[in-house]
Amino acid sequence: MAIDTNTLKYLDNVPGPFYVFELPVRVWHWLHALSISTLIITGYLISSPPPSLHGEASTHFVFGYIRMIHFIAGMVFTVGLLVRFYWAFVGNYHARELFVIPVWRKDFWTGMLHELKYYAFLTRKSSKFVGHNPLAQIAMFFTNVLLGLFMICTGLALYSQGTGAGSWADRMFGWVFIIEPSSQTVRMWHLFGMWIFLTFVIIHIYMAIREDLYSRQNGVGCIISGFRRYRDDGPMGPQ
Amino acid sequence: MHAQETFYDVMRSHGITRRSFVKFCTLTAAGLGLGHEFAGKIAHALETKPRTPVIWLHGLECTCCTESFIRSGNPLVGDVVLSMLSLDYDDTLMAAAGHQAEEILEQTIEKYDGQYILACEGNPPLNEDGMYCIQGGKPFIEKLRHMADHCKAIIAWGSCASWGCVQAAKPNPTQAVPIHKVIHDKPIIKVPGCPPIAEVMTGVITYMLAFERMPALDRQGRPKMFYGQRLHDKCYRRPHFDAGQFVEKFDDEGARRGYCLYKVGCKGPTTYNACSSIEWNGGLSWPVKSGHGCLGCAEDDFWDKGSFYSPVSDLGVTGNVEHTANKVGGVIAGAAAIGVAAHAAGTVVAKATSKKPTATAEEEIR
Amino acid sequence: MAAVTTPNGFELDDSGQRVVVDPICRIEGHLRIEVNLDENNVIRNAVSMGNMWRGLEVILQGRDPRDAWAFTERICGVCTGVHALQSVRAVEDALDIQIPTNANLIRNLMMLAQYTQDHLVHFYHLHALDWVDVVSALSADPKATSELQQAISRWPKSSPAYFSDVQKRLTKFVESGQLGIFANAYWGSPAYKLPPEANLLATTHYLEALDFQKEIIKIHTVFGGRNPHPNWLVGGMPCTIDIDNAGAAGTVSMTWLNMISDIIDQSIAFTDQVYIPDLKAIASFYKDWGFGGGLSSMNVLSYGEFPAHPNEYTNHSFMLPSGAIVDGDLSNVHDVDVRDPTQIQEFVSHSWYEYPDETVGYHPWDGVTEPKFELGPNTLGTKTSIEQIDESAKYSWLKAPRWRGHAMEVGPLARYLVAYARGREDIKEQVDSLLSELGLPITALFSTLGRTAARGLEASWSAHKMREVFDELMTNLKNGDSATANMDKFDPSTWPAEARGVGFGEAPRGALGHWVQIKDTKIDNYQCIVPTTWNASPRDPQGNIGAYEAALLGTPMANAEQPLEILRTIHSFDPCLACSTH
Ligand code: HEM
Ligand code: HEM
Ligand code: NFV
Ligand code: SF4
Ligand code: SF4
Ligand code: F3S
Ligand SMILES: [Mg+2]
């Protein structure tokens, strides 16, 4: 793309398509989606185990596997977020959008206002954006970055209870129990985080699909191909 | 610990002469109605290695820590009290009362300033200027502060002294607080549990006497040797946990087979205590072995986690009403799902009510 | 005040020297006693002040009723388990839950073990030093002690060498100059009457009992997982029984049943061969110290305990019957109904709580717990440094419970008097044989020593009863019934929108009741009236004094500086202040 999308303002009127999500971001997105789905399912099962299987304990390892899958997915999630963070430095402008909210930019807030109106059916005309729309950006920052870090810290702190005092997990994440001495409470906040994630996922997927169907730009296609395409060549902002 | 420093040394270092030391010994013997030869023996004993004095205070509590302590089988509590340490003050067991009892506190400070161990069972309330726990007409917290000022180290017995325990459960009407919230300048060894296991209690105190040092403490101030692992890590029902075999309700088939108690509320996975390894009452059994889940009684604030019979606890955001993560979270996610469905319906309706799809109209909707 | 006569017939005169004893040690919790002495050092006014409050009744509001047992159990670690039991009974009563036979048997067994252990610890470790001079034991002749032991009992630990060893150990202890818990006490006081041999004997048993008490409560450990504070369950007991199958090793199995059987044998042996003979020996030296009767000859109360039949809490079922004796009329035992709003009420006119109208009392189902700390105008000292309390105003953290307006004494003596008056043969036989052996009339029971004696007899009674209950449990298991819990109504969704219940029975120290109101599956109100609330009660709006205050009146003190006589009488009730205020 000849145009430097880094300098694009939210509502600038420029023709697309643009290359927004580089391959590593796209790969990460789908891995991330997979690990979170796994974490939500296994996490819920840890909080409310399925009915017991009778027979010899040694012939079953159901709960053990549920937990093991959770831990593996947790590690994928953790490493993934770290790699994604690294990519924010070396990737394109849009690779940083997840981590930086341009609160200082007026057009961020006008864009946000418009998105809110749009979803509240107060205006019928959708906006066009190159990268994330401001509403999605803020939601992604709070859930996938901040809540994600919270889930990693609490998750690995809980994990350190199993690996034991002095283990790497304990040395790196044991501080969580200085802030909250009750590990049951840490566990419950971890569980609560799962529900917030689930809430995000429900809304996020709905919006992605809805975007694809009804808005002036592509949605799902964008995170698959990496290209932002527009359905009209009208101006970016609301009309 | 400077256990080598004898009582006589301490007295001398406080400027007390040999003469008044001998006089003290004679008075002690006379006070007991004993002959002169006892005075010499007492003097000799005090000039050699004295037993470490322990002052055991009681605040707001239920005295189950003392009761647990006297259940110790190894060592026998009689041996601890008669031969290992000198329990100079413990209102539950001591013979004296009233001002004769309280005098011992001042005598101890005088004789063993900076030398004695302060053991505290229960905790001080702060409301009403502390008058929810009155001793000698004064708030308990005064006594605690005074005795803490002159001690070498503090042992916080049980969950009351370590965390606050039942009287500090919401809404904590007396504003009861654990020891570390009011004493900041002395080492505090937390020995939580409601109560702690007897052998853990005698184990901690005899460790300090035998090795003449503080036990290694974890991040939260508990001796690592007893609180280093969760019950769950050593629970004999753990294979059933891993297998996904749970007691669904008490006295069911699974209960009779000894399945894991997680689903009926066992807090073993988040509780640090030695129950599953040392066990209770001479290594006989422990809550989980008897068929009831762990309440988490050695953990901070374990009373305010919602029902003891649910694996999912209260979030602690509201008062007494149970708001578990699954309930609150379920409502949020459920609301999101309903919202999304409604929004989708709204979108369809909006689309249908708009004009016949012409190129421009369609664009308008987009 | 000068001299007044209380409605319940006691003369109070606060004009003489005021003596303050605070803390009263060798009890559970924090208690202060103030008395006035006349010129002959006789107690003419007594004030009992409960020095602590934690607010369990407030804390329980809004919680899951199934959890209440764990909270209330923490009311006391000395009488551990007793509150848990009344709590699960209260919730079961409210929700109409029937518990299985095994659960009832196990609960009875645990309570009997509690009686035996609690009484034993009380006698030797909390009470004995009021009668026994430890230092005098140093001058005893071990041989004479051995002869004394062999004369009063066939307890095998009785050789001269054994007593000599104990004596040497004691001597070494005293010679160390560090007297620990024995420091600053009243050794050598003329109030001590035992010869050195008896002192050595009792001191030796102090140590033996300390070792043994921890065995008795292992019965709790088997069924409840630990002691103090074993686990309980609404609907039955949390332990499962599977004596036949693979799960047996982890549950209540044959090995554990055997162990319990052994503990019961040992408990019977210890109470019959050590506790009771010691009690008799000590009592024989203090026979003419007949003080401390107080309310015991007038008003006593028992709720009844140990239901022989599950879910039947009536005198038809109770092994120790319920009843109230008023004005000393043993020929007319009144029936007690804990649900009747006119029978049991709590007053707060002299308690640090607030009622809208403090001239009336509330039945616990309508009970209110609203703390209000406030000292009377005649208090000496300041709010945080009380030198002398003003008993004409609020002066205690205990409420004042009354039965049909009467201050009542509760506890082993009350239970024994009610059982005796109701003609229970097992109790009569025990009491009559003790009295005839000591050559005393039944009125001798109305005293400090009577209270202590009744407790001893009851310890022995409960040890023997454990055997009966255990045999019943074995029979029930033999017949193939292994159910321990009824979980039909454990799930809150099965409960009515509103319900109320009461759990009542007898704790070691006396009548104990828990009243619960449940609304929308949560606790709406929870009230406990506890044995020590009855006994250590402050005055009521009418001016009736409670059992402690009454019992101290008229007692001469050998030395106003040494509160030995006060300790004796107060200890004979086995005070538990954490219980009393909760
Ligand atoms: C979005 C991310 C995550 C979600 C949604 C999630 C969800 C959950 C849930 C719902 C539970 C059950 C809590 C309970 O009821 O006790 C749980 C437990 C747990 N999670 Fe996560 N989790 C996430 C990330 C992680 C991470 C990154 C780790 C790190 C390894 C982790 C480790 C754990 C551990 C150790 C437990 C306790 C399991 C046990 O002790 O049985 N979680 N998680
Ligand atoms: C299951 C969990 C999922 C999570 C946690 C998740 C999370 C995310 C995150 C963090 C981003 C921002 C990417 C970046 O800036 O690096 C993103 C973007 C995106 N995701 Fe997902 N995603 C999930 C599933 C899905 C699914 C199933 C779809 C499609 C149906 C989808 C469609 C999109 C789209 C279209 C974008 C681009 C948004 C934009 O244009 O601003 N996501 N997602
Ligand atoms: N009073 C009392 Fe308790 C007893 N027995 C309770 O119910 O002691 Ni702690
Ligand atoms: S920690 Fe628990 S057991 Fe110990 S005194 Fe406190 S309430 Fe009682
Ligand atoms: S019973 Fe409790 S401690 Fe034991 S394995 Fe199950 S959850 Fe863990
Ligand atoms: S309730 Fe307490 S006694 Fe042990 S098993 Fe749990 S920590
Ligand atoms: Mg009450």
Short mmCIF file of C-alpha atoms in Angstrom, two decimals, chain C residues 166-442:
data_model
loop_
_atom_site.label_atom_id
_atom_site.label_comp_id
_atom_site.label_asym_id
_atom_site.label_seq_id
_atom_site.Cartn_x
_atom_site.Cartn_y
_atom_site.Cartn_z
CA VAL C 166 6.04 -36.82 90.26
CA GLN C 167 7.12 -35.09 93.42
CA LYS C 168 10.73 -34.93 92.22
CA ARG C 169 9.60 -33.39 89.01
CA LEU C 170 7.54 -30.82 90.86
CA THR C 171 10.42 -30.06 93.20
CA LYS C 172 12.72 -29.50 90.29
CA PHE C 173 10.14 -27.26 88.72
CA VAL C 174 9.77 -25.15 91.85
CA GLU C 175 13.53 -25.04 92.37
CA SER C 176 13.90 -23.58 88.93
CA GLY C 177 12.35 -20.43 90.35
CA GLN C 178 10.18 -20.16 87.27
CA LEU C 179 6.76 -21.10 88.51
CA GLY C 180 4.90 -20.54 85.27
CA ILE C 181 1.16 -20.93 85.71
CA PHE C 182 1.60 -21.59 89.44
CA ALA C 183 3.23 -18.21 90.14
CA ASN C 184 1.80 -15.58 92.50
CA ALA C 185 -1.04 -17.79 93.67
CA TYR C 186 -2.43 -18.32 97.12
CA TRP C 187 -0.29 -21.23 98.28
CA GLY C 188 -0.14 -21.63 102.02
CA SER C 189 -3.45 -19.81 102.54
CA PRO C 190 -5.40 -21.07 105.59
CA ALA C 191 -8.31 -21.63 103.23
CA TYR C 192 -6.49 -24.73 101.91
CA LYS C 193 -7.45 -27.74 104.01
CA LEU C 194 -5.97 -30.79 102.33
CA PRO C 195 -3.06 -32.67 103.91
CA PRO C 196 0.13 -32.81 101.80
CA GLU C 197 -0.59 -36.40 100.68
CA ALA C 198 -3.95 -35.46 99.22
CA ASN C 199 -2.34 -32.42 97.59
CA LEU C 200 0.29 -34.61 95.95
CA LEU C 201 -2.37 -37.06 94.84
CA ALA C 202 -4.50 -34.37 93.26
CA THR C 203 -1.52 -32.65 91.66
CA THR C 204 -0.45 -35.96 90.14
CA HIS C 205 -3.91 -36.43 88.73
CA TYR C 206 -3.83 -32.88 87.40
CA LEU C 207 -1.02 -34.09 85.14
CA GLU C 208 -2.62 -37.44 84.36
CA ALA C 209 -5.91 -35.79 83.45
CA LEU C 210 -4.07 -33.37 81.20
CA ASP C 211 -2.69 -36.34 79.28
CA PHE C 212 -5.93 -38.26 79.25
CA GLN C 213 -8.49 -35.60 78.26
CA LYS C 214 -7.08 -35.46 74.75
CA GLU C 215 -7.95 -39.13 74.27
CA ILE C 216 -11.65 -38.74 75.04
CA ILE C 217 -12.24 -36.19 72.35
CA LYS C 218 -10.80 -38.48 69.67
CA ILE C 219 -14.40 -39.61 69.38
CA HIS C 220 -15.05 -36.19 67.84
CA THR C 221 -12.10 -36.62 65.53
CA VAL C 222 -13.49 -39.81 64.07
CA PHE C 223 -16.97 -38.46 63.37
CA GLY C 224 -16.20 -34.76 62.91
CA GLY C 225 -12.62 -34.80 61.64
CA ARG C 226 -11.00 -32.89 64.46
CA ASN C 227 -11.32 -31.37 67.89
CA PRO C 228 -11.66 -28.58 68.87
CA HIS C 229 -14.40 -27.62 66.44
CA PRO C 230 -15.44 -30.85 64.73
CA ASN C 231 -17.70 -30.70 61.68
CA TRP C 232 -21.46 -31.04 61.72
CA LEU C 233 -24.17 -31.03 59.09
CA VAL C 234 -27.73 -29.89 58.76
CA GLY C 235 -29.65 -33.10 58.12
CA GLY C 236 -27.39 -35.51 59.98
CA MET C 237 -23.66 -35.98 60.23
CA PRO C 238 -21.07 -35.44 57.49
CA CYS C 239 -19.31 -38.75 58.14
CA THR C 240 -20.35 -41.75 56.11
CA ILE C 241 -20.43 -45.30 57.31
CA ASP C 242 -19.59 -48.17 55.06
CA ILE C 243 -18.36 -51.00 57.20
CA ASP C 244 -18.48 -53.60 54.42
CA ASN C 245 -17.15 -52.16 51.22
CA ALA C 246 -14.09 -50.66 49.65
CA GLY C 247 -14.85 -47.22 51.04
CA ALA C 248 -14.77 -48.46 54.63
CA ALA C 249 -11.10 -47.76 55.21
CA GLY C 250 -11.65 -44.09 54.57
CA THR C 251 -14.88 -43.77 56.53
CA VAL C 252 -16.04 -44.98 59.90
CA SER C 253 -14.62 -48.46 59.77
CA MET C 254 -14.28 -51.35 62.18
CA THR C 255 -10.85 -50.16 63.31
CA TRP C 256 -12.20 -46.82 64.34
CA LEU C 257 -15.21 -48.35 66.02
CA ASN C 258 -12.81 -50.51 68.02
CA MET C 259 -10.82 -47.47 68.98
CA ILE C 260 -13.91 -45.65 70.16
CA SER C 261 -14.87 -48.63 72.23
CA ASP C 262 -11.45 -48.55 73.91
CA ILE C 263 -11.72 -44.83 74.60
CA ILE C 264 -15.08 -45.39 76.23
CA ASP C 265 -13.61 -48.08 78.51
CA GLN C 266 -10.75 -45.80 79.46
CA SER C 267 -13.11 -42.91 80.11
CA ILE C 268 -15.21 -45.02 82.41
CA ALA C 269 -12.09 -46.18 84.23
CA PHE C 270 -10.69 -42.66 84.60
CA THR C 271 -13.87 -41.05 85.84
CA ASP C 272 -14.72 -43.90 88.22
CA GLN C 273 -11.23 -44.61 89.50
CA VAL C 274 -9.64 -41.18 89.49
CA TYR C 275 -12.13 -38.31 89.17
CA ILE C 276 -14.86 -39.54 91.52
CA PRO C 277 -12.50 -40.84 94.26
CA ASP C 278 -10.55 -37.55 94.14
CA LEU C 279 -13.78 -35.60 94.32
CA LYS C 280 -14.89 -37.54 97.37
CA ALA C 281 -11.50 -37.28 99.04
CA ILE C 282 -11.30 -33.53 98.50
CA ALA C 283 -14.94 -32.98 99.47
CA SER C 284 -14.45 -34.85 102.73
CA PHE C 285 -11.95 -32.18 103.84
CA TYR C 286 -14.18 -29.28 102.88
CA LYS C 287 -17.50 -30.63 104.11
CA ASP C 288 -18.07 -27.74 106.47
CA TRP C 289 -17.37 -25.13 103.82
CA GLY C 290 -21.00 -25.05 102.78
CA PHE C 291 -21.16 -21.71 101.00
CA GLY C 292 -22.09 -20.76 97.49
CA GLY C 293 -25.63 -22.17 97.18
CA GLY C 294 -27.19 -19.05 95.72
CA LEU C 295 -30.10 -19.82 93.42
CA SER C 296 -29.53 -23.58 93.46
CA SER C 297 -31.91 -24.17 96.36
CA MET C 298 -34.52 -22.00 94.67
CA ASN C 299 -34.71 -21.79 90.92
CA VAL C 300 -33.06 -24.23 88.54
CA LEU C 301 -33.68 -24.98 84.90
CA SER C 302 -32.88 -27.73 82.43
CA TYR C 303 -33.96 -28.02 78.78
CA GLY C 304 -33.25 -31.76 78.69
CA GLU C 305 -30.65 -33.54 76.55
CA PHE C 306 -29.67 -36.77 74.85
CA PRO C 307 -32.71 -37.75 72.82
CA ALA C 308 -32.90 -41.54 72.93
CA HIS C 309 -35.16 -41.38 69.88
CA PRO C 310 -34.12 -39.40 66.84
CA ASN C 311 -36.02 -36.17 66.23
CA GLU C 312 -37.89 -36.45 69.49
CA TYR C 313 -36.92 -33.63 71.83
CA THR C 314 -39.25 -34.39 74.74
CA ASN C 315 -38.95 -35.89 78.19
CA HIS C 316 -40.17 -39.17 76.78
CA SER C 317 -36.94 -39.25 74.81
CA PHE C 318 -34.42 -37.30 76.92
CA MET C 319 -31.94 -39.28 79.01
CA LEU C 320 -31.56 -36.17 81.16
CA PRO C 321 -35.00 -34.62 81.54
CA SER C 322 -36.08 -31.04 81.11
CA GLY C 323 -37.89 -29.05 83.74
CA ALA C 324 -37.88 -25.97 85.93
CA ILE C 325 -37.92 -25.92 89.70
CA VAL C 326 -39.13 -22.68 91.25
CA ASP C 327 -38.81 -21.53 94.85
CA GLY C 328 -37.12 -24.76 95.80
CA ASP C 329 -40.27 -26.82 95.35
CA LEU C 330 -38.81 -30.14 94.26
CA SER C 331 -42.22 -31.75 94.36
CA ASN C 332 -43.47 -29.68 91.46
CA VAL C 333 -41.26 -29.67 88.40
CA HIS C 334 -42.62 -27.32 85.75
CA ASP C 335 -42.59 -28.20 82.09
CA VAL C 336 -40.45 -25.98 79.94
CA ASP C 337 -41.49 -24.81 76.50
CA VAL C 338 -38.75 -22.96 74.69
CA ARG C 339 -41.21 -21.76 72.04
CA ASP C 340 -43.56 -20.11 74.49
CA PRO C 341 -43.01 -16.33 74.33
CA THR C 342 -44.04 -15.94 77.96
CA GLN C 343 -41.50 -18.40 79.35
CA ILE C 344 -38.04 -17.44 78.16
CA GLN C 345 -37.21 -13.78 77.77
CA GLU C 346 -34.09 -11.66 77.77
CA PHE C 347 -33.78 -8.27 79.45
CA VAL C 348 -31.13 -5.61 78.91
CA SER C 349 -31.75 -2.91 81.50
CA HIS C 350 -28.34 -3.68 83.05
CA SER C 351 -26.69 -4.93 79.89
CA TRP C 352 -24.77 -3.04 77.26
CA TYR C 353 -27.54 -3.37 74.70
CA GLU C 354 -30.44 -1.27 73.65
CA TYR C 355 -34.14 -2.15 73.45
CA PRO C 356 -36.92 0.22 72.42
CA ASP C 357 -38.46 -0.49 75.82
CA GLU C 358 -36.07 -1.84 78.44
CA THR C 359 -38.67 -2.64 81.05
CA VAL C 360 -39.80 -5.61 78.99
CA GLY C 361 -38.07 -8.78 77.88
CA TYR C 362 -38.10 -10.37 74.43
CA HIS C 363 -38.54 -13.99 73.55
CA PRO C 364 -35.53 -14.90 71.38
CA TRP C 365 -37.62 -15.32 68.23
CA ASP C 366 -38.29 -11.61 68.61
CA GLY C 367 -34.85 -10.96 70.04
CA VAL C 368 -32.82 -7.85 69.32
CA THR C 369 -29.05 -7.47 69.63
CA GLU C 370 -28.09 -3.83 69.46
CA PRO C 371 -24.90 -3.05 71.40
CA LYS C 372 -24.67 0.11 73.47
CA PHE C 373 -21.72 0.64 75.76
CA GLU C 374 -22.48 3.13 78.47
CA LEU C 375 -21.32 3.40 82.10
CA GLY C 376 -23.44 4.45 85.06
CA PRO C 377 -22.98 7.80 86.80
CA ASN C 378 -21.45 6.20 89.88
CA THR C 379 -18.70 4.42 88.01
CA LEU C 380 -15.25 5.13 89.45
CA GLY C 381 -12.63 5.76 86.80
CA THR C 382 -13.08 6.56 83.13
CA LYS C 383 -14.59 4.88 80.10
CA THR C 384 -11.37 3.05 79.33
CA SER C 385 -10.15 2.61 82.90
CA ILE C 386 -12.91 1.34 85.12
CA GLU C 387 -11.93 1.15 88.77
CA GLN C 388 -15.34 0.34 90.13
CA ILE C 389 -18.46 -0.44 88.16
CA ASP C 390 -21.86 1.10 88.79
CA GLU C 391 -24.24 -1.83 88.96
CA SER C 392 -27.28 0.42 89.21
CA ALA C 393 -26.83 1.13 85.48
CA LYS C 394 -25.75 -1.02 82.54
CA TYR C 395 -22.73 -3.04 83.59
CA SER C 396 -22.22 -6.21 81.57
CA TRP C 397 -22.00 -7.56 78.03
CA LEU C 398 -24.40 -10.35 79.06
CA LYS C 399 -28.11 -10.02 78.58
CA ALA C 400 -30.30 -11.16 81.47
CA PRO C 401 -32.39 -14.22 80.55
CA ARG C 402 -35.32 -15.10 82.78
CA TRP C 403 -37.79 -18.00 82.92
CA ARG C 404 -41.28 -16.68 83.64
CA GLY C 405 -39.49 -13.71 85.18
CA HIS C 406 -37.27 -15.80 87.47
CA ALA C 407 -33.51 -15.76 87.48
CA MET C 408 -32.48 -19.40 87.12
CA GLU C 409 -29.38 -21.45 87.77
CA VAL C 410 -28.42 -23.90 85.06
CA GLY C 411 -25.70 -26.54 84.77
CA PRO C 412 -24.95 -30.05 86.00
CA LEU C 413 -26.41 -29.36 89.44
CA ALA C 414 -29.62 -27.98 87.92
CA ARG C 415 -29.85 -31.00 85.61
CA TYR C 416 -29.30 -33.37 88.50
CA LEU C 417 -31.88 -31.64 90.67
CA VAL C 418 -34.46 -31.74 87.87
CA ALA C 419 -33.67 -35.38 87.12
CA TYR C 420 -33.75 -36.23 90.82
CA ALA C 421 -37.06 -34.44 91.29
CA ARG C 422 -38.46 -36.16 88.23
CA GLY C 423 -37.50 -39.46 89.81
CA ARG C 424 -34.91 -40.60 87.30
CA GLU C 425 -33.52 -43.73 88.91
CA ASP C 426 -29.99 -43.66 87.47
CA ILE C 427 -29.44 -40.13 88.75
CA LYS C 428 -31.08 -40.73 92.12
CA GLU C 429 -28.92 -43.73 92.74
CA GLN C 430 -25.73 -41.80 91.98
CA VAL C 431 -26.70 -38.83 94.13
CA ASP C 432 -27.96 -40.87 97.07
CA SER C 433 -24.90 -43.06 97.21
CA LEU C 434 -22.53 -40.09 97.16
CA LEU C 435 -24.47 -38.29 99.88
CA SER C 436 -24.67 -41.34 102.10
CA GLU C 437 -20.98 -42.02 101.66
CA LEU C 438 -20.13 -38.49 102.73
CA GLY C 439 -22.85 -38.52 105.38
CA LEU C 440 -24.54 -35.45 104.01
CA PRO C 441 -28.21 -34.47 103.54
CA ILE C 442 -29.57 -33.62 100.12
#
